[in-house]
Amino acid sequence: KAGVTQTPRYLIKTRGQQVTLSCSPISGHRSVSWYQQTPGQGLQFLFEYFSETQRNKGNFPGRFSGRQFSNSRSEMNVSTLELGDSALYLCASSLRSGGSRSYNEQFFGPGTRLTVL
Amino acid sequence: AQSVTQLDSQVPVFEEAPVELRCNYSSSVSVYLFWYVQYPNQGLQLLLKYLSGSTLVKGINGFEAEFNKSQTSFHLRKPSVHISDTAEYFCAVNLDTSYGKLTFGQGTILTVHP
């Protein structure tokens, strides 16, 4: 079974531009979470999507947004890029099979490295 | 709000020596606990997880961790490390009321010397 794929792997943008990153989850996985990784702040949760709805959101400004499609693929968008948005963006998928006490582990993709100049 | 503290930012060790990477968490509700490993220019790979049951959990590549509820700790151990274990290790927690959101520690860089 193929793993989580993220495209593109590398991106270079300039300040003020916007960017869209894509994540394809493992087949059958219905939940997609996004994380930002920087040397200073470490790994921080951005948001989670399940059944095309945002279920959880981290503490990021509204410039960061996302969506999920009916096939569970997800995109995240960052508008009006700032230098501080340079980071590795990771997405993770999980089954989210249901049940209030159930938990399905997250599988991570290789990430998209965004550089803002 | 929950938080995760990894007590060592860097741990150097010689090959075949034992290693312990320390992780403490704070949360007022039940949590699930994880250790992930990240090799350079790659994503995160799950080493092991604690969801419930036995407090000693075994993972891949010979790693194990022990959940200590009274000390709110989840330390990672390996009795004998290899050069290939050189990587960054992250401890993470998830609240059972907040599916899909992992809170990570700052990471511990494990360097194994020959």
Tab-separated table of N, CA and C in Angstrom, chain B:
chain	number	residue	atom	x	y	z
B	1	ALA	N	-4.341	22.947	28.901
B	1	ALA	CA	-3.704	22.518	27.657
B	1	ALA	C	-2.547	21.579	27.979
B	2	GLN	N	-2.353	20.636	27.064
B	2	GLN	CA	-1.267	19.696	27.316
B	2	GLN	C	0.041	20.248	26.799
B	3	SER	N	1.159	19.779	27.358
B	3	SER	CA	2.475	20.143	26.872
B	3	SER	C	3.386	18.941	27.007
B	4	VAL	N	4.444	18.958	26.223
B	4	VAL	CA	5.398	17.856	26.218
B	4	VAL	C	6.788	18.439	26.347
B	5	THR	N	7.574	17.875	27.254
B	5	THR	CA	8.940	18.335	27.471
B	5	THR	C	9.912	17.194	27.249
B	6	GLN	N	10.807	17.379	26.321
B	6	GLN	CA	11.886	16.423	26.144
B	6	GLN	C	13.111	17.035	26.815
B	7	LEU	N	13.600	16.318	27.799
B	7	LEU	CA	14.543	16.900	28.740
B	7	LEU	C	15.938	17.090	28.171
B	8	ASP	N	16.258	16.428	27.092
B	8	ASP	CA	17.582	16.540	26.499
B	8	ASP	C	17.455	16.922	25.034
B	9	SER	N	18.118	17.988	24.626
B	9	SER	CA	18.049	18.377	23.223
B	9	SER	C	19.011	17.546	22.368
B	10	GLN	N	20.113	17.114	22.983
B	10	GLN	CA	21.073	16.285	22.262
B	10	GLN	C	21.591	15.195	23.192
B	11	VAL	N	21.728	13.994	22.644
B	11	VAL	CA	22.270	12.874	23.408
B	11	VAL	C	23.313	12.179	22.555
B	12	PRO	N	24.590	12.311	22.930
B	12	PRO	CA	25.634	11.560	22.224
B	12	PRO	C	25.889	10.243	22.950
B	13	VAL	N	26.123	9.200	22.188
B	13	VAL	CA	26.349	7.885	22.796
B	13	VAL	C	27.222	7.067	21.859
B	14	PHE	N	27.957	6.123	22.422
B	14	PHE	CA	28.770	5.244	21.598
B	14	PHE	C	27.961	4.035	21.143
B	15	GLU	N	28.365	3.509	20.027
B	15	GLU	CA	27.693	2.335	19.463
B	15	GLU	C	27.711	1.191	20.471
B	16	GLU	N	26.601	0.458	20.526
B	16	GLU	CA	26.364	-0.688	21.405
B	16	GLU	C	26.109	-0.295	22.859
B	17	ALA	N	26.140	0.972	23.190
B	17	ALA	CA	25.794	1.424	24.538
B	17	ALA	C	24.286	1.555	24.658
B	18	PRO	N	23.756	1.498	25.889
B	18	PRO	CA	22.317	1.741	26.087
B	18	PRO	C	22.020	3.230	26.029
B	19	VAL	N	20.766	3.554	25.743
B	19	VAL	CA	20.366	4.958	25.693
B	19	VAL	C	18.956	5.121	26.253
B	20	GLU	N	18.731	6.273	26.868
B	20	GLU	CA	17.398	6.642	27.341
B	20	GLU	C	17.134	8.079	26.914
B	21	LEU	N	16.030	8.287	26.236
B	21	LEU	CA	15.587	9.619	25.859
B	21	LEU	C	14.364	9.938	26.708
B	22	ARG	N	14.425	11.069	27.399
B	22	ARG	CA	13.410	11.358	28.396
B	22	ARG	C	12.301	12.266	27.873
B	23	CYS	N	11.100	11.965	28.315
B	23	CYS	CA	9.926	12.731	27.899
B	23	CYS	C	8.973	12.848	29.078
B	24	ASN	N	8.551	14.066	29.383
B	24	ASN	CA	7.519	14.311	30.390
B	24	ASN	C	6.378	15.081	29.730
B	25	TYR	N	5.189	14.848	30.207
B	25	TYR	CA	4.030	15.541	29.643
B	25	TYR	C	3.177	16.080	30.764
B	26	SER	N	2.350	17.035	30.426
B	26	SER	CA	1.386	17.550	31.385
B	26	SER	C	0.031	17.574	30.714
B	27	SER	N	-0.944	17.010	31.407
B	27	SER	CA	-2.303	17.002	30.896
B	27	SER	C	-3.243	16.665	32.042
B	28	SER	N	-4.391	17.274	32.018
B	28	SER	CA	-5.379	17.007	33.054
B	28	SER	C	-6.360	15.910	32.655
B	29	VAL	N	-6.231	15.431	31.420
B	29	VAL	CA	-7.115	14.372	30.938
B	29	VAL	C	-6.264	13.224	30.405
B	30	SER	N	-6.931	12.133	30.080
B	30	SER	CA	-6.218	10.972	29.565
B	30	SER	C	-5.547	11.302	28.239
B	31	VAL	N	-4.384	10.720	28.055
B	31	VAL	CA	-3.634	10.964	26.824
B	31	VAL	C	-3.194	9.657	26.192
B	32	TYR	N	-2.926	9.757	24.914
B	32	TYR	CA	-2.217	8.703	24.197
B	32	TYR	C	-0.804	9.237	23.960
B	33	LEU	N	0.173	8.357	24.020
B	33	LEU	CA	1.573	8.775	23.955
B	33	LEU	C	2.300	8.077	22.820
B	34	PHE	N	3.229	8.792	22.202
B	34	PHE	CA	3.922	8.280	21.020
B	34	PHE	C	5.379	8.724	21.021
B	35	TRP	N	6.187	7.915	20.371
B	35	TRP	CA	7.534	8.315	19.994
B	35	TRP	C	7.668	8.158	18.482
B	36	TYR	N	8.162	9.234	17.855
B	36	TYR	CA	8.436	9.225	16.421
B	36	TYR	C	9.922	9.472	16.197
B	37	VAL	N	10.437	8.982	15.055
B	37	VAL	CA	11.815	9.235	14.668
B	37	VAL	C	11.809	9.932	13.317
B	38	GLN	N	12.742	10.863	13.161
B	38	GLN	CA	12.867	11.584	11.890
B	38	GLN	C	14.314	11.530	11.426
B	39	TYR	N	14.521	10.940	10.274
B	39	TYR	CA	15.836	10.941	9.646
B	39	TYR	C	15.946	12.170	8.753
B	40	PRO	N	17.149	12.615	8.458
B	40	PRO	CA	17.331	13.850	7.679
B	40	PRO	C	16.526	13.847	6.386
B	41	ASN	N	15.853	14.961	6.151
B	41	ASN	CA	15.074	15.171	4.918
B	41	ASN	C	13.964	14.142	4.729
B	42	GLN	N	13.443	13.644	5.828
B	42	GLN	CA	12.332	12.697	5.740
B	42	GLN	C	11.214	13.112	6.686
B	43	GLY	N	10.087	12.455	6.542
B	43	GLY	CA	8.979	12.678	7.465
B	43	GLY	C	9.197	11.917	8.754
B	44	LEU	N	8.139	11.789	9.521
B	44	LEU	CA	8.205	11.122	10.814
B	44	LEU	C	7.761	9.671	10.684
B	45	GLN	N	8.454	8.809	11.402
B	45	GLN	CA	8.098	7.385	11.431
B	45	GLN	C	7.752	7.007	12.861
B	46	LEU	N	6.642	6.320	13.043
B	46	LEU	CA	6.220	5.930	14.381
B	46	LEU	C	7.105	4.803	14.905
B	47	LEU	N	7.675	5.018	16.093
B	47	LEU	CA	8.476	3.985	16.757
B	47	LEU	C	7.601	3.104	17.631
B	48	LEU	N	6.767	3.743	18.458
B	48	LEU	CA	5.883	2.993	19.351
B	48	LEU	C	4.810	3.921	19.882
B	49	LYS	N	3.806	3.292	20.510
B	49	LYS	CA	2.672	4.064	21.020
B	49	LYS	C	2.146	3.412	22.292
B	50	TYR	N	1.613	4.248	23.175
B	50	TYR	CA	0.888	3.776	24.338
B	50	TYR	C	-0.537	4.305	24.242
B	51	LEU	N	-1.483	3.386	24.159
B	51	LEU	CA	-2.890	3.768	24.136
B	51	LEU	C	-3.578	3.368	25.439
B	52	SER	N	-3.290	2.166	25.908
B	52	SER	CA	-3.844	1.666	27.164
B	52	SER	C	-3.165	0.337	27.469
B	53	GLY	N	-3.482	-0.232	28.624
B	53	GLY	CA	-2.969	-1.559	28.941
B	53	GLY	C	-1.594	-1.528	29.558
B	54	SER	N	-0.763	-2.476	29.184
B	54	SER	CA	0.583	-2.613	29.755
B	54	SER	C	1.364	-1.316	29.613
B	55	THR	N	2.026	-0.940	30.697
B	55	THR	CA	2.752	0.336	30.678
B	55	THR	C	4.090	0.238	29.961
B	56	LEU	N	4.558	-0.973	29.715
B	56	LEU	CA	5.788	-1.169	28.960
B	56	LEU	C	5.416	-1.522	27.527
B	57	VAL	N	5.798	-0.672	26.615
B	57	VAL	CA	5.453	-0.914	25.221
B	57	VAL	C	6.717	-1.118	24.399
B	58	LYS	N	6.630	-2.043	23.483
B	58	LYS	CA	7.769	-2.325	22.609
B	58	LYS	C	7.466	-1.837	21.209
B	59	GLY	N	8.508	-1.290	20.559
B	59	GLY	CA	8.319	-0.748	19.236
B	59	GLY	C	9.255	-1.379	18.230
B	60	ILE	N	9.439	-0.650	17.150
B	60	ILE	CA	10.303	-1.164	16.099
B	60	ILE	C	11.768	-0.892	16.412
B	61	ASN	N	12.629	-1.606	15.732
B	61	ASN	CA	14.088	-1.391	15.834
B	61	ASN	C	14.633	-1.566	17.245
B	62	GLY	N	13.977	-2.361	18.061
B	62	GLY	CA	14.476	-2.665	19.400
B	62	GLY	C	14.202	-1.614	20.458
B	63	PHE	N	13.438	-0.597	20.133
B	63	PHE	CA	13.093	0.437	21.112
B	63	PHE	C	11.927	-0.002	21.996
B	64	GLU	N	11.907	0.513	23.218
B	64	GLU	CA	10.787	0.318	24.123
B	64	GLU	C	10.608	1.572	24.970
B	65	ALA	N	9.430	1.709	25.544
B	65	ALA	CA	9.152	2.869	26.395
B	65	ALA	C	8.239	2.445	27.518
B	66	GLU	N	8.357	3.162	28.626
B	66	GLU	CA	7.523	2.862	29.787
B	66	GLU	C	6.691	4.076	30.165
B	67	PHE	N	5.394	3.863	30.254
B	67	PHE	CA	4.459	4.905	30.663
B	67	PHE	C	4.387	4.912	32.178
B	68	ASN	N	4.669	6.064	32.780
B	68	ASN	CA	4.578	6.205	34.229
B	68	ASN	C	3.583	7.317	34.514
B	69	LYS	N	2.384	6.923	34.913
B	69	LYS	CA	1.320	7.899	35.094
B	69	LYS	C	1.600	8.835	36.265
B	70	SER	N	2.150	8.308	37.354
B	70	SER	CA	2.382	9.137	38.543
B	70	SER	C	3.452	10.195	38.277
B	71	GLN	N	4.418	9.862	37.452
B	71	GLN	CA	5.463	10.820	37.113
B	71	GLN	C	5.211	11.509	35.781
B	72	THR	N	4.110	11.214	35.158
B	72	THR	CA	3.746	11.749	33.834
B	72	THR	C	4.938	11.706	32.891
B	73	SER	N	5.516	10.520	32.775
B	73	SER	CA	6.679	10.362	31.915
B	73	SER	C	6.463	9.231	30.928
B	74	PHE	N	7.233	9.287	29.857
B	74	PHE	CA	7.159	8.249	28.813
B	74	PHE	C	8.546	8.204	28.173
B	75	HIS	N	9.499	7.627	28.912
B	75	HIS	CA	10.889	7.612	28.461
B	75	HIS	C	11.139	6.495	27.455
B	76	LEU	N	11.952	6.797	26.477
B	76	LEU	CA	12.290	5.841	25.413
B	76	LEU	C	13.655	5.216	25.716
B	77	ARG	N	13.756	3.906	25.521
B	77	ARG	CA	15.014	3.223	25.828
B	77	ARG	C	15.382	2.244	24.717
B	78	LYS	N	16.689	2.020	24.617
B	78	LYS	CA	17.188	0.961	23.746
B	78	LYS	C	18.443	0.407	24.405
B	79	PRO	N	18.523	-0.903	24.580
B	79	PRO	CA	19.651	-1.483	25.318
B	79	PRO	C	20.992	-1.399	24.594
B	80	SER	N	20.960	-1.333	23.264
B	80	SER	CA	22.205	-1.311	22.512
B	80	SER	C	21.957	-0.586	21.185
B	81	VAL	N	22.567	0.572	21.030
B	81	VAL	CA	22.268	1.381	19.839
B	81	VAL	C	23.254	1.083	18.709
B	82	HIS	N	22.794	1.404	17.501
B	82	HIS	CA	23.601	1.247	16.303
B	82	HIS	C	23.812	2.607	15.651
B	83	ILE	N	24.810	2.674	14.798
B	83	ILE	CA	25.074	3.907	14.058
B	83	ILE	C	23.814	4.375	13.344
B	84	SER	N	23.048	3.435	12.827
B	84	SER	CA	21.848	3.763	12.053
B	84	SER	C	20.734	4.373	12.902
B	85	ASP	N	20.875	4.362	14.215
B	85	ASP	CA	19.875	4.994	15.088
B	85	ASP	C	20.070	6.501	15.186
B	86	THR	N	21.135	7.009	14.624
B	86	THR	CA	21.368	8.450	14.626
B	86	THR	C	20.232	9.143	13.891
B	87	ALA	N	19.518	10.008	14.608
B	87	ALA	CA	18.320	10.657	14.065
B	87	ALA	C	17.778	11.596	15.133
B	88	GLU	N	16.674	12.264	14.808
B	88	GLU	CA	15.985	13.084	15.793
B	88	GLU	C	14.726	12.350	16.247
B	89	TYR	N	14.489	12.365	17.532
B	89	TYR	CA	13.384	11.623	18.122
B	89	TYR	C	12.408	12.597	18.783
B	90	PHE	N	11.129	12.364	18.521
B	90	PHE	CA	10.091	13.232	19.044
B	90	PHE	C	9.094	12.445	19.888
B	91	CYS	N	8.814	12.983	21.055
B	91	CYS	CA	7.745	12.464	21.897
B	91	CYS	C	6.483	13.275	21.587
B	92	ALA	N	5.334	12.620	21.573
B	92	ALA	CA	4.098	13.324	21.243
B	92	ALA	C	2.942	12.783	22.066
B	93	VAL	N	1.960	13.641	22.320
B	93	VAL	CA	0.755	13.234	23.038
B	93	VAL	C	-0.469	13.625	22.232
B	94	ASN	N	-1.529	12.871	22.460
B	94	ASN	CA	-2.822	13.182	21.872
B	94	ASN	C	-3.884	13.008	22.946
B	95	LEU	N	-4.742	14.009	23.078
B	95	LEU	CA	-5.855	13.899	24.018
B	95	LEU	C	-6.932	13.041	23.393
B	96	ASP	N	-7.578	12.234	24.223
B	96	ASP	CA	-8.627	11.393	23.648
B	96	ASP	C	-9.847	12.199	23.244
B	97	THR	N	-9.832	13.482	23.573
B	97	THR	CA	-10.941	14.341	23.167
B	97	THR	C	-10.578	15.224	21.975
B	98	SER	N	-9.401	15.051	21.437
B	98	SER	CA	-8.930	15.930	20.370
B	98	SER	C	-8.251	15.105	19.296
B	99	TYR	N	-9.030	14.260	18.661
B	99	TYR	CA	-8.499	13.351	17.651
B	99	TYR	C	-7.787	14.124	16.553
B	100	GLY	N	-6.668	13.587	16.107
B	100	GLY	CA	-5.985	14.163	14.957
B	100	GLY	C	-4.979	15.231	15.297
B	101	LYS	N	-4.923	15.651	16.560
B	101	LYS	CA	-3.993	16.704	16.953
B	101	LYS	C	-2.931	16.114	17.859
B	102	LEU	N	-1.719	16.051	17.353
B	102	LEU	CA	-0.582	15.635	18.165
B	102	LEU	C	0.159	16.872	18.657
B	103	THR	N	0.534	16.837	19.934
B	103	THR	CA	1.394	17.876	20.497
B	103	THR	C	2.765	17.260	20.696
B	104	PHE	N	3.777	17.874	20.099
B	104	PHE	CA	5.115	17.315	20.091
B	104	PHE	C	6.040	18.015	21.082
B	105	GLY	N	7.024	17.251	21.570
B	105	GLY	CA	8.141	17.847	22.276
B	105	GLY	C	9.090	18.481	21.274
B	106	GLN	N	10.132	19.118	21.797
B	106	GLN	CA	11.051	19.855	20.941
B	106	GLN	C	12.045	18.960	20.207
B	107	GLY	N	12.064	17.708	20.539
B	107	GLY	CA	12.940	16.770	19.850
B	107	GLY	C	14.263	16.554	20.573
B	108	THR	N	14.797	15.357	20.418
B	108	THR	CA	16.116	14.996	20.940
B	108	THR	C	16.937	14.426	19.796
B	109	ILE	N	18.078	15.044	19.556
B	109	ILE	CA	18.970	14.538	18.505
B	109	ILE	C	19.878	13.486	19.129
B	110	LEU	N	19.723	12.259	18.671
B	110	LEU	CA	20.559	11.154	19.134
B	110	LEU	C	21.681	10.962	18.125
B	111	THR	N	22.910	11.056	18.608
B	111	THR	CA	24.073	10.836	17.742
B	111	THR	C	24.827	9.631	18.274
B	112	VAL	N	24.957	8.614	17.441
B	112	VAL	CA	25.672	7.406	17.836
B	112	VAL	C	27.051	7.426	17.195
B	113	HIS	N	28.073	7.388	18.046
B	113	HIS	CA	29.463	7.428	17.579
B	113	HIS	C	30.051	6.027	17.515
B	114	PRO	N	30.913	5.767	16.534
B	114	PRO	CA	31.536	4.434	16.444
B	114	PRO	C	32.569	4.234	17.536
